[in-house]
Tab-separated table of C-alpha atoms in Angstrom:
chain	number	residue	atom	x	y	z
A	1	MET	CA	7.243	-4.732	16.039
A	2	GLU	CA	5.993	-1.403	14.741
A	3	LYS	CA	2.496	-1.423	13.240
A	4	PHE	CA	2.223	-2.270	9.535
A	5	GLU	CA	-1.348	-3.232	8.639
A	6	LEU	CA	-3.479	-3.532	5.522
A	7	HIS	CA	-7.184	-2.699	5.844
A	8	ILE	CA	-9.473	-3.763	2.996
A	9	LEU	CA	-12.289	-1.230	2.543
A	10	GLY	CA	-13.569	-2.611	-0.750
A	11	CYS	CA	-12.583	-5.442	-3.103
A	12	GLY	CA	-15.204	-5.459	-5.855
A	13	SER	CA	-14.756	-4.445	-9.478
A	14	ALA	CA	-16.628	-1.981	-11.687
A	15	LEU	CA	-20.206	-3.267	-11.296
A	16	PRO	CA	-21.595	-2.586	-7.793
A	17	THR	CA	-23.006	-5.490	-5.796
A	18	THR	CA	-24.657	-5.863	-2.395
A	19	ARG	CA	-21.674	-7.921	-1.192
A	20	HIS	CA	-18.682	-5.823	-2.183
A	21	PHE	CA	-17.706	-2.164	-2.232
A	22	ALA	CA	-15.524	-0.782	-5.006
A	23	THR	CA	-11.759	-0.959	-4.612
A	24	SER	CA	-10.160	0.863	-1.698
A	25	GLN	CA	-7.576	0.035	0.958
A	26	VAL	CA	-5.786	1.733	3.817
A	27	VAL	CA	-2.220	0.936	4.837
A	28	ASN	CA	-1.415	1.786	8.465
A	29	ILE	CA	2.312	2.196	9.053
A	30	ARG	CA	3.270	3.311	12.554
A	31	GLU	CA	-0.146	5.036	12.874
A	32	LYS	CA	0.257	6.974	9.619
A	33	LEU	CA	-2.582	6.140	7.216
A	34	PHE	CA	-2.193	5.868	3.431
A	35	MET	CA	-5.245	5.214	1.252
A	36	ILE	CA	-4.881	3.226	-1.959
A	37	ASP	CA	-7.653	3.921	-4.459
A	38	CYS	CA	-10.922	5.489	-3.418
A	39	GLY	CA	-13.879	3.742	-4.985
A	40	GLU	CA	-17.478	4.651	-4.277
A	41	GLY	CA	-18.340	4.110	-0.614
A	42	ALA	CA	-14.752	4.341	0.603
A	43	GLN	CA	-15.579	6.928	3.260
A	44	MET	CA	-18.383	4.756	4.667
A	45	GLN	CA	-15.992	1.836	4.930
A	46	LEU	CA	-13.338	4.062	6.472
A	47	ARG	CA	-15.807	4.943	9.237
A	48	LYS	CA	-16.556	1.264	9.834
A	49	SER	CA	-12.845	0.521	10.125
A	50	ARG	CA	-12.585	2.936	13.079
A	51	LEU	CA	-9.366	4.324	11.632
A	52	LYS	CA	-8.833	7.986	12.448
A	53	PHE	CA	-9.622	10.301	9.525
A	54	SER	CA	-7.109	12.846	10.824
A	55	ARG	CA	-4.211	10.453	10.274
A	56	LEU	CA	-4.929	10.114	6.542
A	57	ASN	CA	-2.903	12.705	4.634
A	58	HIS	CA	-1.986	10.849	1.442
A	59	ILE	CA	-4.207	9.073	-1.108
A	60	PHE	CA	-2.739	7.023	-3.960
A	61	ILE	CA	-4.857	6.481	-7.080
A	62	SER	CA	-3.775	3.645	-9.378
A	63	HIS	CA	-5.727	4.776	-12.451
A	64	LEU	CA	-8.680	6.878	-13.524
A	65	HIS	CA	-11.411	4.279	-13.847
A	66	GLY	CA	-14.463	5.153	-11.786
A	67	ASP	CA	-14.397	2.145	-9.497
A	68	HIS	CA	-11.012	3.375	-8.244
A	69	CYS	CA	-11.714	7.091	-7.848
A	70	PHE	CA	-15.464	7.861	-7.704
A	71	GLY	CA	-15.293	8.088	-3.904
A	72	LEU	CA	-12.605	10.763	-3.899
A	73	LEU	CA	-14.828	13.838	-4.226
A	74	GLY	CA	-17.136	12.706	-1.421
A	75	LEU	CA	-14.249	11.955	0.903
A	76	ILE	CA	-12.660	15.354	0.277
A	77	SER	CA	-16.008	17.043	0.955
A	78	THR	CA	-16.525	15.098	4.189
A	79	PHE	CA	-13.065	16.062	5.418
A	80	GLY	CA	-14.108	19.682	4.941
A	81	LEU	CA	-17.351	19.193	6.897
A	82	LEU	CA	-15.302	17.666	9.719
A	83	GLY	CA	-13.209	20.832	9.927
A	84	ARG	CA	-9.998	19.354	8.632
A	85	THR	CA	-7.121	21.849	8.404
A	86	ALA	CA	-4.198	19.588	7.402
A	87	ASP	CA	-3.220	19.523	3.727
A	88	LEU	CA	-4.302	16.469	1.707
A	89	TYR	CA	-2.090	15.016	-1.039
A	90	ILE	CA	-3.489	13.041	-3.968
A	91	HIS	CA	-0.794	10.982	-5.735
A	92	SER	CA	-2.137	9.910	-9.109
A	93	PRO	CA	-1.488	9.460	-12.840
A	94	GLN	CA	-1.203	12.430	-15.171
A	95	GLY	CA	-4.537	14.143	-15.857
A	96	THR	CA	-6.119	13.688	-12.427
A	97	GLU	CA	-6.051	17.345	-11.406
A	98	LYS	CA	-7.479	18.449	-14.757
A	99	LEU	CA	-10.362	16.036	-14.174
A	100	PHE	CA	-11.063	16.770	-10.507
A	101	ARG	CA	-10.172	20.446	-10.062
A	102	PRO	CA	-13.378	21.794	-11.696
A	103	MET	CA	-15.508	19.527	-9.485
A	104	LEU	CA	-13.609	20.620	-6.378
A	105	ASP	CA	-14.041	24.256	-7.376
A	106	PHE	CA	-17.798	23.694	-7.734
A	107	PHE	CA	-18.618	21.361	-4.833
A	108	CYS	CA	-15.757	22.047	-2.404
A	109	ASN	CA	-14.847	25.676	-3.030
A	110	ARG	CA	-14.631	26.623	0.657
A	111	LEU	CA	-12.540	23.838	2.087
A	112	PRO	CA	-10.665	24.748	5.286
A	113	TYR	CA	-7.655	22.839	3.963
A	114	THR	CA	-5.738	22.552	0.693
A	115	VAL	CA	-5.810	19.616	-1.719
A	116	PHE	CA	-2.555	19.093	-3.612
A	117	PHE	CA	-2.267	16.816	-6.635
A	118	ARG	CA	1.068	15.059	-7.152
A	119	GLU	CA	0.914	13.438	-10.586
A	120	PHE	CA	3.316	10.767	-11.817
A	121	ASP	CA	4.308	8.844	-14.925
A	122	THR	CA	3.007	5.259	-14.966
A	123	ASP	CA	5.614	3.964	-17.463
A	124	LYS	CA	8.509	3.388	-15.064
A	125	PRO	CA	8.988	2.671	-11.342
A	126	THR	CA	9.227	5.978	-9.494
A	127	GLN	CA	9.533	6.736	-5.809
A	128	ILE	CA	6.636	9.106	-5.176
A	129	TYR	CA	6.734	9.389	-1.382
A	130	ALA	CA	9.182	8.818	1.455
A	131	ASP	CA	9.404	9.671	5.137
A	132	ARG	CA	11.060	8.195	8.218
A	133	SER	CA	8.596	5.276	8.217
A	134	VAL	CA	8.102	4.209	4.606
A	135	ALA	CA	9.085	4.661	0.957
A	136	ILE	CA	6.399	4.248	-1.723
A	137	THR	CA	7.250	3.407	-5.333
A	138	THR	CA	5.003	2.945	-8.355
A	139	ILE	CA	4.726	-0.465	-10.061
A	140	PRO	CA	3.990	-0.069	-13.810
A	141	LEU	CA	1.040	-2.239	-14.899
A	142	ARG	CA	-0.746	-2.929	-18.199
A	143	HIS	CA	-4.391	-1.930	-18.353
A	144	ARG	CA	-6.686	-0.183	-20.837
A	145	ILE	CA	-5.526	3.219	-19.573
A	146	PRO	CA	-2.324	4.306	-17.761
A	147	CYS	CA	-2.210	2.363	-14.507
A	148	CYS	CA	0.231	1.406	-11.796
A	149	GLY	CA	0.410	-0.396	-8.504
A	150	PHE	CA	2.326	0.663	-5.413
A	151	LEU	CA	5.160	-0.850	-3.402
A	152	PHE	CA	5.275	0.104	0.287
A	153	GLU	CA	8.698	-0.514	1.780
A	154	GLU	CA	9.264	0.031	5.469
A	155	SER	CA	12.204	2.269	6.318
A	156	PRO	CA	15.116	0.498	8.067
A	157	ARG	CA	14.966	0.707	11.827
A	158	PRO	CA	17.922	1.366	14.132
A	159	LYS	CA	19.760	-1.574	15.633
A	160	HIS	CA	18.880	-2.790	19.126
A	161	ILE	CA	21.216	-1.824	21.940
A	162	ILE	CA	22.510	-4.694	24.098
A	163	ARG	CA	22.073	-3.071	27.476
A	164	ASP	CA	24.496	-5.335	29.355
A	165	MET	CA	27.313	-4.614	26.888
A	166	VAL	CA	26.652	-0.876	26.886
A	167	ASP	CA	26.816	-0.879	30.682
A	168	PHE	CA	29.941	-3.051	30.677
A	169	TYR	CA	31.818	-0.616	28.414
A	170	GLU	CA	30.321	2.396	30.210
A	171	VAL	CA	29.059	3.921	26.984
A	172	PRO	CA	27.760	7.494	27.531
A	173	VAL	CA	24.076	8.091	26.789
A	174	TYR	CA	24.903	10.678	24.110
A	175	GLU	CA	26.684	7.974	22.062
A	176	LEU	CA	23.681	5.630	21.898
A	177	ASN	CA	21.995	7.113	18.811
A	178	ARG	CA	25.228	6.876	16.816
A	179	ILE	CA	25.683	3.266	17.913
A	180	LYS	CA	22.064	2.381	17.037
A	181	ASN	CA	22.763	3.682	13.544
A	182	GLY	CA	25.844	1.495	13.101
A	183	ALA	CA	28.793	3.421	14.535
A	184	ASP	CA	31.522	1.768	16.593
A	185	TYR	CA	32.327	3.152	20.036
A	186	ILE	CA	35.766	4.536	20.880
A	187	ASN	CA	36.323	4.600	24.622
A	188	PRO	CA	38.428	7.240	26.464
A	189	ASP	CA	41.535	5.012	26.120
A	190	GLY	CA	41.189	4.952	22.337
A	191	GLU	CA	40.018	1.337	22.157
A	192	VAL	CA	37.493	0.664	19.370
A	193	ILE	CA	34.506	-1.372	20.513
A	194	PRO	CA	32.878	-2.922	17.409
A	195	ASN	CA	29.251	-2.074	16.835
A	196	SER	CA	28.431	-5.764	16.536
A	197	ARG	CA	29.446	-6.225	20.170
A	198	LEU	CA	27.063	-3.517	21.356
A	199	THR	CA	23.985	-4.124	19.216
A	200	ARG	CA	21.667	-6.723	17.746
A	201	PRO	CA	20.324	-6.369	14.199
A	202	SER	CA	16.893	-4.772	13.863
A	203	GLU	CA	14.006	-6.756	12.416
A	204	PRO	CA	14.066	-7.166	8.612
A	205	ILE	CA	12.182	-4.453	6.738
A	206	ARG	CA	8.688	-5.409	5.568
A	207	ARG	CA	7.195	-4.777	2.130
A	208	TYR	CA	3.662	-4.688	0.742
A	209	ALA	CA	2.877	-4.665	-2.984
A	210	TYR	CA	-0.453	-3.610	-4.463
A	211	CYS	CA	-1.092	-4.682	-8.048
A	212	SER	CA	-4.301	-3.106	-9.270
A	213	ASP	CA	-6.054	-3.668	-12.592
A	214	THR	CA	-3.709	-5.330	-15.064
A	215	ILE	CA	-3.451	-8.005	-17.683
A	216	TYR	CA	-1.103	-10.877	-16.727
A	217	HIS	CA	2.197	-9.006	-16.593
A	218	GLU	CA	5.385	-10.833	-15.601
A	219	LYS	CA	7.461	-7.644	-15.703
A	220	VAL	CA	6.232	-6.832	-12.175
A	221	ILE	CA	7.946	-9.916	-10.767
A	222	GLU	CA	11.402	-8.427	-10.377
A	223	GLN	CA	10.093	-5.378	-8.521
A	224	ILE	CA	7.870	-7.318	-6.079
A	225	LYS	CA	10.295	-10.209	-5.520
A	226	GLY	CA	9.993	-11.640	-2.015
A	227	VAL	CA	7.476	-9.123	-0.626
A	228	ASP	CA	5.816	-10.047	2.653
A	229	LEU	CA	2.314	-9.470	1.287
A	230	LEU	CA	1.032	-9.101	-2.266
A	231	PHE	CA	-2.426	-7.896	-3.239
A	232	HIS	CA	-3.136	-8.857	-6.831
A	233	GLU	CA	-6.318	-8.414	-8.778
A	234	ALA	CA	-8.090	-11.665	-9.718
A	235	THR	CA	-11.183	-10.446	-11.532
A	236	PHE	CA	-12.015	-13.671	-13.351
A	237	SER	CA	-11.661	-17.445	-13.140
A	238	GLN	CA	-9.565	-19.306	-15.675
A	239	SER	CA	-12.705	-20.266	-17.605
A	240	GLU	CA	-13.046	-16.552	-18.428
A	241	GLN	CA	-9.443	-16.181	-19.571
A	242	HIS	CA	-10.520	-14.773	-22.937
A	243	ARG	CA	-12.637	-12.115	-21.210
A	244	ALA	CA	-9.771	-11.307	-18.866
A	245	LYS	CA	-7.416	-10.726	-21.773
A	246	GLU	CA	-10.010	-8.690	-23.645
A	247	THR	CA	-10.577	-6.341	-20.687
A	248	PHE	CA	-6.925	-6.291	-19.536
A	249	HIS	CA	-7.587	-8.120	-16.290
A	250	THR	CA	-6.052	-11.154	-14.567
A	251	THR	CA	-7.474	-14.543	-13.643
A	252	ALA	CA	-7.067	-16.019	-10.176
A	253	GLU	CA	-4.759	-18.711	-11.532
A	254	GLN	CA	-2.561	-16.060	-13.158
A	255	ALA	CA	-2.437	-14.076	-9.908
A	256	GLY	CA	-1.242	-17.228	-8.152
A	257	ARG	CA	1.412	-17.700	-10.834
A	258	ILE	CA	2.723	-14.153	-10.318
A	259	ALA	CA	2.943	-14.789	-6.560
A	260	LEU	CA	4.758	-18.082	-7.127
A	261	LEU	CA	7.289	-16.669	-9.586
A	262	ALA	CA	7.894	-13.626	-7.367
A	263	GLU	CA	8.387	-15.863	-4.312
A	264	VAL	CA	6.148	-13.672	-2.174
A	265	LYS	CA	5.255	-14.786	1.329
A	266	LYS	CA	1.491	-14.296	1.156
A	267	LEU	CA	-1.056	-13.451	-1.551
A	268	VAL	CA	-4.437	-11.785	-1.129
A	269	ILE	CA	-6.643	-11.628	-4.224
A	270	GLY	CA	-9.446	-9.165	-4.922
A	271	HIS	CA	-11.215	-6.939	-7.481
A	272	PHE	CA	-13.800	-9.667	-8.002
A	273	SER	CA	-16.183	-9.649	-10.953
A	274	ALA	CA	-19.844	-9.233	-9.987
A	275	ARG	CA	-20.657	-12.458	-11.859
A	276	TYR	CA	-19.458	-14.604	-8.935
A	277	GLU	CA	-21.923	-15.148	-6.092
A	278	SER	CA	-19.086	-16.906	-4.276
A	279	GLU	CA	-15.386	-16.312	-4.800
A	280	SER	CA	-14.517	-19.841	-3.686
A	281	VAL	CA	-13.776	-20.851	-7.290
A	282	LEU	CA	-11.253	-18.010	-7.527
A	283	LEU	CA	-9.639	-18.981	-4.242
A	284	LYS	CA	-9.285	-22.624	-5.297
A	285	GLU	CA	-7.694	-21.652	-8.604
A	286	ALA	CA	-5.141	-19.363	-6.976
A	287	GLN	CA	-4.354	-21.801	-4.151
A	288	ALA	CA	-3.756	-24.601	-6.653
A	289	VAL	CA	-0.773	-22.571	-7.880
A	290	PHE	CA	0.157	-20.647	-4.725
A	291	PRO	CA	-1.216	-22.295	-1.546
A	292	ASN	CA	-0.696	-19.322	0.779
A	293	THR	CA	-3.507	-17.323	-0.806
A	294	ILE	CA	-6.514	-15.732	0.870
A	295	LEU	CA	-9.536	-13.801	-0.375
A	296	ALA	CA	-9.889	-10.095	0.228
A	297	LYS	CA	-13.092	-9.066	1.960
A	298	GLU	CA	-14.462	-5.874	3.410
A	299	SER	CA	-13.192	-5.029	6.914
A	300	LEU	CA	-10.352	-7.562	6.649
A	301	CYS	CA	-7.216	-6.398	8.466
A	302	LEU	CA	-3.891	-8.095	7.713
A	303	ASN	CA	-0.563	-7.632	9.485
A	304	VAL	CA	2.291	-7.300	7.016
């Protein structure tokens, strides 16, 4: 199968600790890299991951809290020092360019490449990027400021040719692309050879959902239904439910409930509060509701 990986660069929350970096991830789809959030230290973690900087052309910012965007200016500057020439696109909520453009003009005024801001509305699901490999759609969330997650949906792949059948019907090479994309074959005698006789279905498309900072919000369930992998914030344990509600965050138990109701295949929880020296209590709470749950950790790589 084509590559579809999630790399965790950081999974902590707002207060820095010696164990966790601030929130940042990289999704690798067919060797194209997409960064989600860019907390402080993201570029250091990106180096450790051994992912190629040159393959990162799009960064997606969920919201404008510092632990999700303080690393952006440093990363942009480093790209310039490395001699980058390819354009860089920042997909983010309204107001991001107004905030960052003066700093770029001051600190990064001689970049050898161009930074483009593509701002979006966080109130409704919107497709904000698509190419031959993936489509990316926003997931509206509820936080203290405008915030959204992101749904990565792999583009459908062509069907698989059954070589023996193609040879048997003497299908010309120039017809193969049409057949892979679902067309029947009409031979020189006018006989229609059904596509189903010449091909096997491609693998099912894979989907990854990223739900950043949010209060418990069941409205996301319909949009993330059945995804292969869900990242959901789990800042607090259930004993801190009042604090979670007050700060518009989710408990680990609530994250497990979202995964259960959405019938996802696998849940990874993160955005851990600095108050926990061990996240085992969070893992136990989530697994009690949704057993197929794991903890995010720096340098973790997951196949979707």
